[in-house]
GROMACS .gro file of C-alpha atoms in nm:
model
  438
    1UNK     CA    1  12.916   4.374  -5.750
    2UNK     CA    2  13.212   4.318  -5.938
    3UNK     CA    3  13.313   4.684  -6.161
    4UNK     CA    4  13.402   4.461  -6.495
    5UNK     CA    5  12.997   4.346  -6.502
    6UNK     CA    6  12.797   4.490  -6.753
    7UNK     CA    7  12.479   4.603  -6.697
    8UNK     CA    8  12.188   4.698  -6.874
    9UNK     CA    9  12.023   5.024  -6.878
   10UNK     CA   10  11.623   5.097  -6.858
   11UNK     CA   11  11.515   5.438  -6.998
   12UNK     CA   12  11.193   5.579  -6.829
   13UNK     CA   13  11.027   5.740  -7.142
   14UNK     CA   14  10.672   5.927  -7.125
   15UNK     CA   15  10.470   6.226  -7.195
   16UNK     CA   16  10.556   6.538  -6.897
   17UNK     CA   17  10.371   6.556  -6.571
   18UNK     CA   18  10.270   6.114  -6.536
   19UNK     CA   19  10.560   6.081  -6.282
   20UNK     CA   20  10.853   5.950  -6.435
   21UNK     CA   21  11.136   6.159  -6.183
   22UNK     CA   22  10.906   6.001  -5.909
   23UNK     CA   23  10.975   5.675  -6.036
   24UNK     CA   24  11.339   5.736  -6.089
   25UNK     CA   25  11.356   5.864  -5.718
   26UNK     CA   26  11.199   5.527  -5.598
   27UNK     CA   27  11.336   5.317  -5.784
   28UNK     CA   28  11.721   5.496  -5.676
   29UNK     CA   29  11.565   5.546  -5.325
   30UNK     CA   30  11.665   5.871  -5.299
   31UNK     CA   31  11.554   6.241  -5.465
   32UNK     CA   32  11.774   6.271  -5.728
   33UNK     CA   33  11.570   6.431  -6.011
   34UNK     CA   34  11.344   6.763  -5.911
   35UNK     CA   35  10.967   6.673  -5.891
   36UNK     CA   36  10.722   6.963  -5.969
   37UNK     CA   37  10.394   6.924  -6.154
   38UNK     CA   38  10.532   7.227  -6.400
   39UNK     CA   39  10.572   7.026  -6.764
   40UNK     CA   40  10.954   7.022  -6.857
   41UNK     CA   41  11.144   7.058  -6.516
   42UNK     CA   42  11.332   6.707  -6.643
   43UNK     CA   43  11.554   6.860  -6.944
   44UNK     CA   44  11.811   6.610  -6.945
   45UNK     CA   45  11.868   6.242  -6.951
   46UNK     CA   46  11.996   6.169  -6.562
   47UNK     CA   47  12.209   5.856  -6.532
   48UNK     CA   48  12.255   5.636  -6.223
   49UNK     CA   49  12.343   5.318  -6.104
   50UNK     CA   50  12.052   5.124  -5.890
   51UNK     CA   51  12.141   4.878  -5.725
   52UNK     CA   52  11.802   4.752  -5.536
   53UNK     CA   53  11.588   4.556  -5.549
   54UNK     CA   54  11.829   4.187  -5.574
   55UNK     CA   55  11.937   4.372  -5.910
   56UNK     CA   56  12.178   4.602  -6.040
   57UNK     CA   57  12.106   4.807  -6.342
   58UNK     CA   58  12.152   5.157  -6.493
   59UNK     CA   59  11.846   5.368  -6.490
   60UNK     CA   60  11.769   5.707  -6.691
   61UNK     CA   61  11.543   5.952  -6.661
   62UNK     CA   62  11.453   6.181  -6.907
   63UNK     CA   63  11.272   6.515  -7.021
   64UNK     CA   64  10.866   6.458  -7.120
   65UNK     CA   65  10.758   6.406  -7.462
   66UNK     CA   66  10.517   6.659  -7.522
   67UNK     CA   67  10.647   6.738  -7.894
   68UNK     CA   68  10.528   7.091  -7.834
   69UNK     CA   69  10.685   7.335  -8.027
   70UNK     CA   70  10.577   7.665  -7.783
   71UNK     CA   71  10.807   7.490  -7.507
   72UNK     CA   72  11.155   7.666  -7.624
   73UNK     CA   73  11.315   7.359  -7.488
   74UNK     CA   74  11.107   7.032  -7.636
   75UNK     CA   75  11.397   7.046  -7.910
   76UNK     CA   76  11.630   6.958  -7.713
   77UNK     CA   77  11.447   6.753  -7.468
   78UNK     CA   78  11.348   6.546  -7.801
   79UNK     CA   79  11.740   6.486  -7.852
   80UNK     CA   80  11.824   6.392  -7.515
   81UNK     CA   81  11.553   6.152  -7.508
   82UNK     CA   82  11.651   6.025  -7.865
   83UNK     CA   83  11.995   5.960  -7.715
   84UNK     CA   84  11.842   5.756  -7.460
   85UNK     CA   85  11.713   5.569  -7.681
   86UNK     CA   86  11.981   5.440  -7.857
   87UNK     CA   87  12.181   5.361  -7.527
   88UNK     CA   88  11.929   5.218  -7.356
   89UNK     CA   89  11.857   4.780  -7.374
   90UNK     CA   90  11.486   4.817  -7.258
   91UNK     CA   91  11.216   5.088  -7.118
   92UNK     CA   92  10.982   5.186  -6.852
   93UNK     CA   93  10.673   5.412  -7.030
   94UNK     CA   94  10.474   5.548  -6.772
   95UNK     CA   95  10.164   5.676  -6.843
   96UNK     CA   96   9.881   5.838  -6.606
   97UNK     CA   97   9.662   5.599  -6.488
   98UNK     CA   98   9.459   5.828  -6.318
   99UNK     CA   99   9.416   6.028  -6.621
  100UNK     CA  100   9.357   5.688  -6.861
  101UNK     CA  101   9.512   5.696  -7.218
  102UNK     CA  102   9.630   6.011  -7.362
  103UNK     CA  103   9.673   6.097  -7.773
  104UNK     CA  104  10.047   6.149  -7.662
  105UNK     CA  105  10.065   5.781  -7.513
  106UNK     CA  106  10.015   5.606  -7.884
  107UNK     CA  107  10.264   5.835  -8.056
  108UNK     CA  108  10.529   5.764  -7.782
  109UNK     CA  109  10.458   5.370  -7.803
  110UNK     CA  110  10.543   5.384  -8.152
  111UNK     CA  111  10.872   5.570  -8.127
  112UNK     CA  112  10.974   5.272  -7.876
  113UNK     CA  113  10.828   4.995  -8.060
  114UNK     CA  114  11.033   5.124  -8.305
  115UNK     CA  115  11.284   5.051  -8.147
  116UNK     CA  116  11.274   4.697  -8.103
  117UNK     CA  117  11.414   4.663  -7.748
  118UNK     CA  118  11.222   4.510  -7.427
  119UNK     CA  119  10.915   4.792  -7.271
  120UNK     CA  120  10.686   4.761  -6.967
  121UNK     CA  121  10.470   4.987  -6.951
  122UNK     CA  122  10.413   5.158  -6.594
  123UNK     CA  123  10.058   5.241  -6.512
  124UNK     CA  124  10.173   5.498  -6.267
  125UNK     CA  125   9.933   5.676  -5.984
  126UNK     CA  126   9.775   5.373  -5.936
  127UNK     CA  127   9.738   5.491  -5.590
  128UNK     CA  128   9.376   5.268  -5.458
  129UNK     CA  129   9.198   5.020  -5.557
  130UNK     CA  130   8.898   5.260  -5.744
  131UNK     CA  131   9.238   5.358  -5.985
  132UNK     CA  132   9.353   4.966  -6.039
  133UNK     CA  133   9.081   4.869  -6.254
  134UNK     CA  134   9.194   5.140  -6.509
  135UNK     CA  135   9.507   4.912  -6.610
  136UNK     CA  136   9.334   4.686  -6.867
  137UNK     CA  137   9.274   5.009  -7.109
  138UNK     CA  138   9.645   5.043  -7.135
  139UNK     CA  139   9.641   4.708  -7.328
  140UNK     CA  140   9.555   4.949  -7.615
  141UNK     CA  141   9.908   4.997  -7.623
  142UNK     CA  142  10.042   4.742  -7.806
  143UNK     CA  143  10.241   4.585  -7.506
  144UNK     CA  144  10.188   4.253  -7.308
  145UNK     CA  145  10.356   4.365  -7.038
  146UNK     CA  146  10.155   4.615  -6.816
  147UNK     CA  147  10.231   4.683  -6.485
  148UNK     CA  148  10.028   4.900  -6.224
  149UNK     CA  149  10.256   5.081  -5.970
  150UNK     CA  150  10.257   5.373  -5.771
  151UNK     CA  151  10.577   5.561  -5.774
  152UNK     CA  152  10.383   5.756  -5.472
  153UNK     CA  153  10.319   5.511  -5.252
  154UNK     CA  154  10.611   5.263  -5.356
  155UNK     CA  155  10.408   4.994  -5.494
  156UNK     CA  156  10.460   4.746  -5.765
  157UNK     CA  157  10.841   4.773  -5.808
  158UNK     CA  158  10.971   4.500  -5.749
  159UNK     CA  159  10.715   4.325  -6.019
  160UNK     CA  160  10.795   4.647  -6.257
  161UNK     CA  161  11.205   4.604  -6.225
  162UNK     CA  162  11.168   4.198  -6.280
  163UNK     CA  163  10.947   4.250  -6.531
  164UNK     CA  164  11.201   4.427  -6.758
  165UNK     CA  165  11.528   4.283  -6.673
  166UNK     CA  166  11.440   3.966  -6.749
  167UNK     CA  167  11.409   4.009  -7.134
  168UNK     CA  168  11.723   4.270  -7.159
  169UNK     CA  169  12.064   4.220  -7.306
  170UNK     CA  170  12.364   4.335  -7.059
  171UNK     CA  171  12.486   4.696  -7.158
  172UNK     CA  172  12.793   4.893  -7.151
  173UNK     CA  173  12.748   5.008  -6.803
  174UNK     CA  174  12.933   4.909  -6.478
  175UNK     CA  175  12.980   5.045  -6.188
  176UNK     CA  176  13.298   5.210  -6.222
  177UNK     CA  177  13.569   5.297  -5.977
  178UNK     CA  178  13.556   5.702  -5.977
  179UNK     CA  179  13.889   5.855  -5.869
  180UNK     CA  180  13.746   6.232  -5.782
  181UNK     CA  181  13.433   6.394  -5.791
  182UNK     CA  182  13.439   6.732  -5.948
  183UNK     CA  183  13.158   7.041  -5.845
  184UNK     CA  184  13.101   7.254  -6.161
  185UNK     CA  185  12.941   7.615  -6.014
  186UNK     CA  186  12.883   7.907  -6.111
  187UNK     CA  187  12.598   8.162  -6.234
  188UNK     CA  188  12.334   8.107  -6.490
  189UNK     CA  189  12.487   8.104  -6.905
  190UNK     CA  190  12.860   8.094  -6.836
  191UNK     CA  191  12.919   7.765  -6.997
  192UNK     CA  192  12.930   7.521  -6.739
  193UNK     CA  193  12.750   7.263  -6.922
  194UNK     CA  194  12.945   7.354  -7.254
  195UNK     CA  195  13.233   7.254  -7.132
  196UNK     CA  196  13.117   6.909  -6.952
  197UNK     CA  197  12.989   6.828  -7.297
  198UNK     CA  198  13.318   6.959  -7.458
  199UNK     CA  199  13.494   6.691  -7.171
  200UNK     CA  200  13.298   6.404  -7.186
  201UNK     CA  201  13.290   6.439  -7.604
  202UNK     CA  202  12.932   6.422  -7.610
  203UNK     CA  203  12.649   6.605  -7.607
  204UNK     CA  204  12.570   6.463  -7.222
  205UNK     CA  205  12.401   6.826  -7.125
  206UNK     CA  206  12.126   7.044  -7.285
  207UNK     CA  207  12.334   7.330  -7.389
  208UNK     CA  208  12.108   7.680  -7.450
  209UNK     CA  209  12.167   8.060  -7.466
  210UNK     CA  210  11.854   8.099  -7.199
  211UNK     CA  211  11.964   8.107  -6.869
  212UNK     CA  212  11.849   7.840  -6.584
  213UNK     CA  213  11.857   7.545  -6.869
  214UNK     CA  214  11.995   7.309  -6.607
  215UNK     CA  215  11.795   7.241  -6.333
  216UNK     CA  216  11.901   6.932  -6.219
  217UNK     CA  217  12.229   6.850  -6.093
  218UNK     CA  218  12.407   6.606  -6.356
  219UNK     CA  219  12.706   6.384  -6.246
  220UNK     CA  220  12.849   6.266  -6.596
  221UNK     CA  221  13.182   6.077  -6.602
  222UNK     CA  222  13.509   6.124  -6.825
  223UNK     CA  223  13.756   5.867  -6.832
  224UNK     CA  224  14.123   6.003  -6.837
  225UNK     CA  225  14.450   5.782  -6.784
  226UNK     CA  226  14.274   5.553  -6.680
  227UNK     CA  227  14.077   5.705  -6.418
  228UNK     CA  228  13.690   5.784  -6.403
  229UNK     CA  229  13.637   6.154  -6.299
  230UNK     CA  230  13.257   6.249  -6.172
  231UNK     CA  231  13.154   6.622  -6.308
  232UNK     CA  232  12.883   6.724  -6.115
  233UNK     CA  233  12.725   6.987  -6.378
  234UNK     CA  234  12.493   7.185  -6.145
  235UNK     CA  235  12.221   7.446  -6.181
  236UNK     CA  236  12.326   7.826  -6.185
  237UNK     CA  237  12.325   8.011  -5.856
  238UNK     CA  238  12.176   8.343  -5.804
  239UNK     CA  239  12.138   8.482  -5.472
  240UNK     CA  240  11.820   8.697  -5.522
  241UNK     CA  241  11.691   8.752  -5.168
  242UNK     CA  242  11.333   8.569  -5.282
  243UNK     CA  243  11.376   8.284  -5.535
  244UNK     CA  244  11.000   8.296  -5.653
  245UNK     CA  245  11.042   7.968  -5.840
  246UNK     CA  246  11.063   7.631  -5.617
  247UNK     CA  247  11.224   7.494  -5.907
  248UNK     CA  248  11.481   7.742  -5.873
  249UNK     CA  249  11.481   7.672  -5.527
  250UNK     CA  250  11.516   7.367  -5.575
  251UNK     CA  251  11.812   7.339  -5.803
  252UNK     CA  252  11.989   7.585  -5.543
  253UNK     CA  253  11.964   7.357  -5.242
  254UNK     CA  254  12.067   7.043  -5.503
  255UNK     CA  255  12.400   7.270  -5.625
  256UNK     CA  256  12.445   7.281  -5.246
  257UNK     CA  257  12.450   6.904  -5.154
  258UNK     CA  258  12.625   6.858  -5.508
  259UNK     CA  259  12.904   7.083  -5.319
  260UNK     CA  260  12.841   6.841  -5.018
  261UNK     CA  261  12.994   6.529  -5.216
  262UNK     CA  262  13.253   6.645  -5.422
  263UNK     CA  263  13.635   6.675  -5.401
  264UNK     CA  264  13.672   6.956  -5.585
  265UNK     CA  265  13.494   7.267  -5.715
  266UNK     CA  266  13.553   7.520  -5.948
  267UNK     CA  267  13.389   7.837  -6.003
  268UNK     CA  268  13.311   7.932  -6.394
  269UNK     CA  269  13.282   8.274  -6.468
  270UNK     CA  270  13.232   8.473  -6.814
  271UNK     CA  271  13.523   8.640  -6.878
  272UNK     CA  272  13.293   8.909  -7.042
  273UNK     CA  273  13.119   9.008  -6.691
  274UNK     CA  274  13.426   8.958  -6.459
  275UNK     CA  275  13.410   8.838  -6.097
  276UNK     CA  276  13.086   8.913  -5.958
  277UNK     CA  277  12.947   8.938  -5.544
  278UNK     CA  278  12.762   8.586  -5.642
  279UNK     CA  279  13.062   8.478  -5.758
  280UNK     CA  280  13.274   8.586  -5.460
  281UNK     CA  281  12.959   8.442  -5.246
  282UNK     CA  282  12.993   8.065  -5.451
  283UNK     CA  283  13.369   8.064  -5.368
  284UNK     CA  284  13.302   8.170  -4.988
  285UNK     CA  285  13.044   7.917  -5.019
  286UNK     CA  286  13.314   7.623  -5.143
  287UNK     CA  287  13.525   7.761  -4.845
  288UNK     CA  288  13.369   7.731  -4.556
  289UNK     CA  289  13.249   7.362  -4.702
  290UNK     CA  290  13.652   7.295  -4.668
  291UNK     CA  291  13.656   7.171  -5.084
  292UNK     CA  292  13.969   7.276  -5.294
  293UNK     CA  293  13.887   7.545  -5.558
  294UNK     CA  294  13.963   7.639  -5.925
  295UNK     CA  295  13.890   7.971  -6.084
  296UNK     CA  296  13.746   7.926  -6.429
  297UNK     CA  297  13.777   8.225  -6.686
  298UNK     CA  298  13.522   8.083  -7.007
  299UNK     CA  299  13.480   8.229  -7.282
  300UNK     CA  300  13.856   8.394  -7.316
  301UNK     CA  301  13.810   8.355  -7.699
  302UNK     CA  302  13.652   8.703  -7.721
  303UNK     CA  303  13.936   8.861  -7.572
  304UNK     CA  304  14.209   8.949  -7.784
  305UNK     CA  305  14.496   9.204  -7.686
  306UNK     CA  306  14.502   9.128  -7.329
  307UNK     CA  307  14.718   8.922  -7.096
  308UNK     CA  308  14.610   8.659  -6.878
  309UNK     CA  309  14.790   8.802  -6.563
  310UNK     CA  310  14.660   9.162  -6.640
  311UNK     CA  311  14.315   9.041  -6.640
  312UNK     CA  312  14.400   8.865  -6.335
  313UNK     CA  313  14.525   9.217  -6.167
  314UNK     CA  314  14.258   9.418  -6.227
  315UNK     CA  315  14.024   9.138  -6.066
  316UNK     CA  316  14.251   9.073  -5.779
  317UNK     CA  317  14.105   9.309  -5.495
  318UNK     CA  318  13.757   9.120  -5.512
  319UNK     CA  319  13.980   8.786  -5.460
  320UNK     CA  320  14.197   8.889  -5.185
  321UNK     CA  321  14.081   8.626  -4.915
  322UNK     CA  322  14.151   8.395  -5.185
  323UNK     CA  323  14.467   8.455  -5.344
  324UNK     CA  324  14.500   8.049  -5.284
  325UNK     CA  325  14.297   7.985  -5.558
  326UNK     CA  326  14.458   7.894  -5.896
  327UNK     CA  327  14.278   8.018  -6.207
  328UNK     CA  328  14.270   7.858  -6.572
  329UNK     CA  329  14.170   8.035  -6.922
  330UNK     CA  330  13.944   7.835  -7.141
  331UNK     CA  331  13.688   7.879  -7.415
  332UNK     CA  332  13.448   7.578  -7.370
  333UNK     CA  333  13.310   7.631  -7.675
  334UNK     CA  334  13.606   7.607  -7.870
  335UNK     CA  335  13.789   7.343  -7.657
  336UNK     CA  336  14.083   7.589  -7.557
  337UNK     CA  337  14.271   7.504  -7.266
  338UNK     CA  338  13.982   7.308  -7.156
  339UNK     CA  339  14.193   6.953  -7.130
  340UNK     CA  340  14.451   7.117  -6.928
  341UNK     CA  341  14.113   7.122  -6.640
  342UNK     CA  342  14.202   6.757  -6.529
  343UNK     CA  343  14.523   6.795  -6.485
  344UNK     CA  344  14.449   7.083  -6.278
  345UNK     CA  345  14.204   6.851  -6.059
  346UNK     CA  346  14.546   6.634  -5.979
  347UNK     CA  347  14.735   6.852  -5.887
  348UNK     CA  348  14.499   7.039  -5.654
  349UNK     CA  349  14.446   6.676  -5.493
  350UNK     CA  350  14.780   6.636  -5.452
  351UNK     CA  351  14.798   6.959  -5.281
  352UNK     CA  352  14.517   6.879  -5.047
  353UNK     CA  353  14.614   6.543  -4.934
  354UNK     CA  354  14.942   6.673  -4.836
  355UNK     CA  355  15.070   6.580  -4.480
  356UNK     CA  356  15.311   6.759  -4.319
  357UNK     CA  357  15.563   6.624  -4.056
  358UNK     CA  358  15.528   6.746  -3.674
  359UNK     CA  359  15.936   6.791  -3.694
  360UNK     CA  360  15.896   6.948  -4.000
  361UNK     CA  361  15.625   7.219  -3.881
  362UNK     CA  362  15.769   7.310  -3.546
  363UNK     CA  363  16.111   7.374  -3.728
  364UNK     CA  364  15.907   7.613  -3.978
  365UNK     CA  365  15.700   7.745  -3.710
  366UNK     CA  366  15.994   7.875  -3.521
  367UNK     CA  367  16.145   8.038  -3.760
  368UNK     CA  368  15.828   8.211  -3.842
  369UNK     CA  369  15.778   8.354  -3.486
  370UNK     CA  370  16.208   8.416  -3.492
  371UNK     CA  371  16.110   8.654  -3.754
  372UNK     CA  372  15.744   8.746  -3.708
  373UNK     CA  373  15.705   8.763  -3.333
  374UNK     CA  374  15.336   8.805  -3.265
  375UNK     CA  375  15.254   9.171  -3.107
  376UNK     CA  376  15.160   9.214  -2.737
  377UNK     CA  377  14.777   9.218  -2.646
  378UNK     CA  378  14.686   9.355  -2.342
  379UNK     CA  379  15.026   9.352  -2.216
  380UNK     CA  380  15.081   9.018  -2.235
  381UNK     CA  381  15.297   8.780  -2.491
  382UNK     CA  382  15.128   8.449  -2.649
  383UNK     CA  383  15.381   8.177  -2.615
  384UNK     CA  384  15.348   7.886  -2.861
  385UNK     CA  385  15.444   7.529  -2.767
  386UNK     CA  386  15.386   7.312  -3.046
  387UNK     CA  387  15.224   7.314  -3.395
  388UNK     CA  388  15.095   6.930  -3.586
  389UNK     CA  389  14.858   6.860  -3.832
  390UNK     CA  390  14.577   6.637  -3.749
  391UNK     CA  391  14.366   6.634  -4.063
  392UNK     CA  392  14.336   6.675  -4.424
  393UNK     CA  393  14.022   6.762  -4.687
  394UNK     CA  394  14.113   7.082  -4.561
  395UNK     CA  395  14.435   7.031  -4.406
  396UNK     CA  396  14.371   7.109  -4.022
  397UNK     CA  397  14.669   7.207  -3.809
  398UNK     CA  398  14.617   7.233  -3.408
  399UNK     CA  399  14.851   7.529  -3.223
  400UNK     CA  400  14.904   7.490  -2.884
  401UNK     CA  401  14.940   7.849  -2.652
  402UNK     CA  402  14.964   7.966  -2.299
  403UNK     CA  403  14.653   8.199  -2.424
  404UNK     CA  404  14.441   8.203  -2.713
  405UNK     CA  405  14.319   8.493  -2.647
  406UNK     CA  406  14.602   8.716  -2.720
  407UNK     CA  407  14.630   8.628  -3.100
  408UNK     CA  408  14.438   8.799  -3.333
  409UNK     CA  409  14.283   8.735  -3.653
  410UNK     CA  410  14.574   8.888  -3.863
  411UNK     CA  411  14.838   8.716  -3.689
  412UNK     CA  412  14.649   8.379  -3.795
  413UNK     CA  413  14.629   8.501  -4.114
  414UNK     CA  414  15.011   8.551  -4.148
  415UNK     CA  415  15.044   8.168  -4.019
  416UNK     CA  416  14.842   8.058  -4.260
  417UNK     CA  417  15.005   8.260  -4.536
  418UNK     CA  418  15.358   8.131  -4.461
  419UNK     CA  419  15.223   7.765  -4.435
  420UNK     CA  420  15.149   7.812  -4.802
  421UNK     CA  421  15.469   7.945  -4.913
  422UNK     CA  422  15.674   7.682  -4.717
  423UNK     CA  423  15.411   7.410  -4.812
  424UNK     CA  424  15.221   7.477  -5.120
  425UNK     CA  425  14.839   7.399  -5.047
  426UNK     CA  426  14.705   7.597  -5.362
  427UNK     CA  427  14.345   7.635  -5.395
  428UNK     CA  428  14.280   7.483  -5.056
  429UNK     CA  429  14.158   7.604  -4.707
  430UNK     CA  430  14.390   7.596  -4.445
  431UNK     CA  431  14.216   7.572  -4.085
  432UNK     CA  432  14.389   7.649  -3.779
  433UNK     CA  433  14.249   7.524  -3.438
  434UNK     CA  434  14.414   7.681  -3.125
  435UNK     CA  435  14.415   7.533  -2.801
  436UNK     CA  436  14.515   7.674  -2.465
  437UNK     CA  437  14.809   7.407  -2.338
  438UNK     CA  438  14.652   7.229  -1.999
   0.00000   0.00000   0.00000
């Protein structure tokens, strides 16, 4: 597919709890939005790109309509979905058809008709043949076309996708060519979805005081000289020892893969509580997954009276395996500092993709055991042959020995320290893999 085509986007618009994540799932043929049969687990709208089905098309999900005002977040879910609406070129409303027509279903099918773009509506949980003969009261509607499917059991797609894009006008979507992908982590209420909003210039992400508003991870893109750049905004982390909620759960294991697929993350913290163990945990986390890492302090605008590098000091014992790890003052809110973030994301990919010569490194790596010579174990002397790197995304560097077994874990630290004084490789981990020379 060429990346200049437009395509249009199809909104899936209902009431909560008649399957429209499970719909979005099939139709993207993968679990992208959480499924749970608690009303409101969808908050935001959640764009992709499908590109199924002989078609390509963009495809949102979005929160359910249940215009209830005792759910604290319907507001917003109401706004999200009103955005949707206006980007959008056509919609799927899905409605129960186990359940048959609902009050809800009428009010909803005006606020789209109102719209004047193409619908079809999805009888979803059509999932036998007792269930089938249930789509002809969905007529009631208002809409000619009325398609049974069942998100379940993958039926009727195919019909329900041709259905739609048949009538709609291309969009302003493509498929665009995404230069990094960025990991936004961090603990419940520190801002990490105030400052996606404050980078993409929109309000792309539910934004609330209550902690745990995002459930769902969120990729939403920001174009900047002339590059796309992929924020993942994910779901906070708490490591209780029993996460009661599966939702929670849930969002925890996505934040995870989110970590899985990105170049880069960075840790936001409030600059109110400090550096936290969860925090230290995330970053360890981001570590052993071999990603390049950011410290964000949010929320600096309350501070007033205090240096940057102070601050820094008196938080610097919790961070001393990770004195690699560059750190960058903002207040989301207020947009301070906050553009300075992708520049920050170049130049720790520059830093990662470094390669360093095999001349280069056995030059440095003799002066370094000139003037650090490793200390006897056991009576005996490691001797080192040869030092090269053979990877990056982390940069990987194999050390040959008579005997591995007589360095220790502080000698490898030193190695690693001096490779980032001669070299650079901020906010990345450095891996060493020693070999015994055959």
């Amino acid at each position: 597919m060429s990346a200049k085509k437009k395509l249009p986007t199809i909104a899936i618009i209902g009431r909560p709890n008649v399957g429209k994540s499970s719909l979005f799932n099939r139709l993207l043929g993968k679990q992208l939005s959480i499924v749970d049969s608690t009303e409101g687990v969808t908050r935001d709208r959640i764009y992709t790109v499908v590109e199924r089905f002989s078609q390509s098309f963009g495809l949102i999900d979005t929160g359910g309509l249940s215009f209830n005002d005792q759910n604290i977040f319907q507001k917003d879910i109401e706004t999200q979905v009103h955005l949707a609406l206006d980007q959008c070129q056509g919609f799927f409303f899905v409605v129960d058809g186990k359940s048959g027509i609902h009050p809800l279903d009428h009010v909803i099918a005006n606020l789209i008709r109102n719209q004047g773009k193409p619908c079809v509506v999805a009888v979803n949980k059509l999932d036998s043949d007792d269930h089938m003969a249930h789509i002809a009261d969905f007529f009631e509607l208002g809409y000619q076309k009325t398609v049974g499917i069942s998100a379940k059991q993958n039926l009727g797609l195919t019909v329900l996708v041709d259905s739609i894009l048949k009538d709609c006008e291309p969009g302003k979507v493509s498929a665009p060519s995404v230069k990094h992908t960025i990991a936004i982590l961090g603990r419940p209420n520190v801002g990490k979805s105030s400052l996606i909003n404050k980078l993409s210039n929109s309000e792309r992400v539910i934004v609330s005081e209550k902690s745990g508003t995002t459930r769902d991870s969120i990729d939403v893109q920001v174009k900047y000289n002339g590059h796309i750049y992929t924020f993942i905004d994910t779901a906070g982390l708490r490591y209780n020892k029993k996460i009661k909620e599966s939702i929670e759960f849930f969002s925890a294991t996505r934040t995870q893969k989110s970590l899985e697929r990105c170049d880069i993350a960075m840790v936001m913290i409030d600059a109110n509580d400090g550096i936290s163990t969860q925090d230290l945990k995330i970053i360890r986390m981001i570590d052993d997954a071999g990603k390049a890492c950011a410290l964000i302090v949010n929320k600096w605008d309350m501070f007033s009276g205090i240096h940057q590098k102070d601050y820094m000091l008196d938080q610097a014992y919790k961070l001393k395996p990770y004195k690699h790890i560059p750190n960058l003052f903002i207040s989301a809110t207020e947009g301070k500092n906050t553009g300075k973030i992708l520049d920050l994301i170049s130049f720790l990919d520059k830093e990662q993709h470094q390669r360093i010569s095999t001349g280069i490194l056995n030059r440095f790596f003799q002066k370094i055991v000139k003037a650090t010579p490793p200390p006897r174990r056991r009576g005996s002397l490691v001797k080192f042959y040869y030092i090269s790197q053979v990877d990056r995304l982390p940069p990987t560097f194999q050390i040959s020995v008579n005997n591995k077994e007589l360095l220790d874990a502080s000698y490898l630290n030193l190695i690693k320290n001096k490779l980032r004084l001669a070299f650079g490789f901020t906010g990345t981990p450095i891996r060493l893999n020693i070999q015994d020379k055959k």
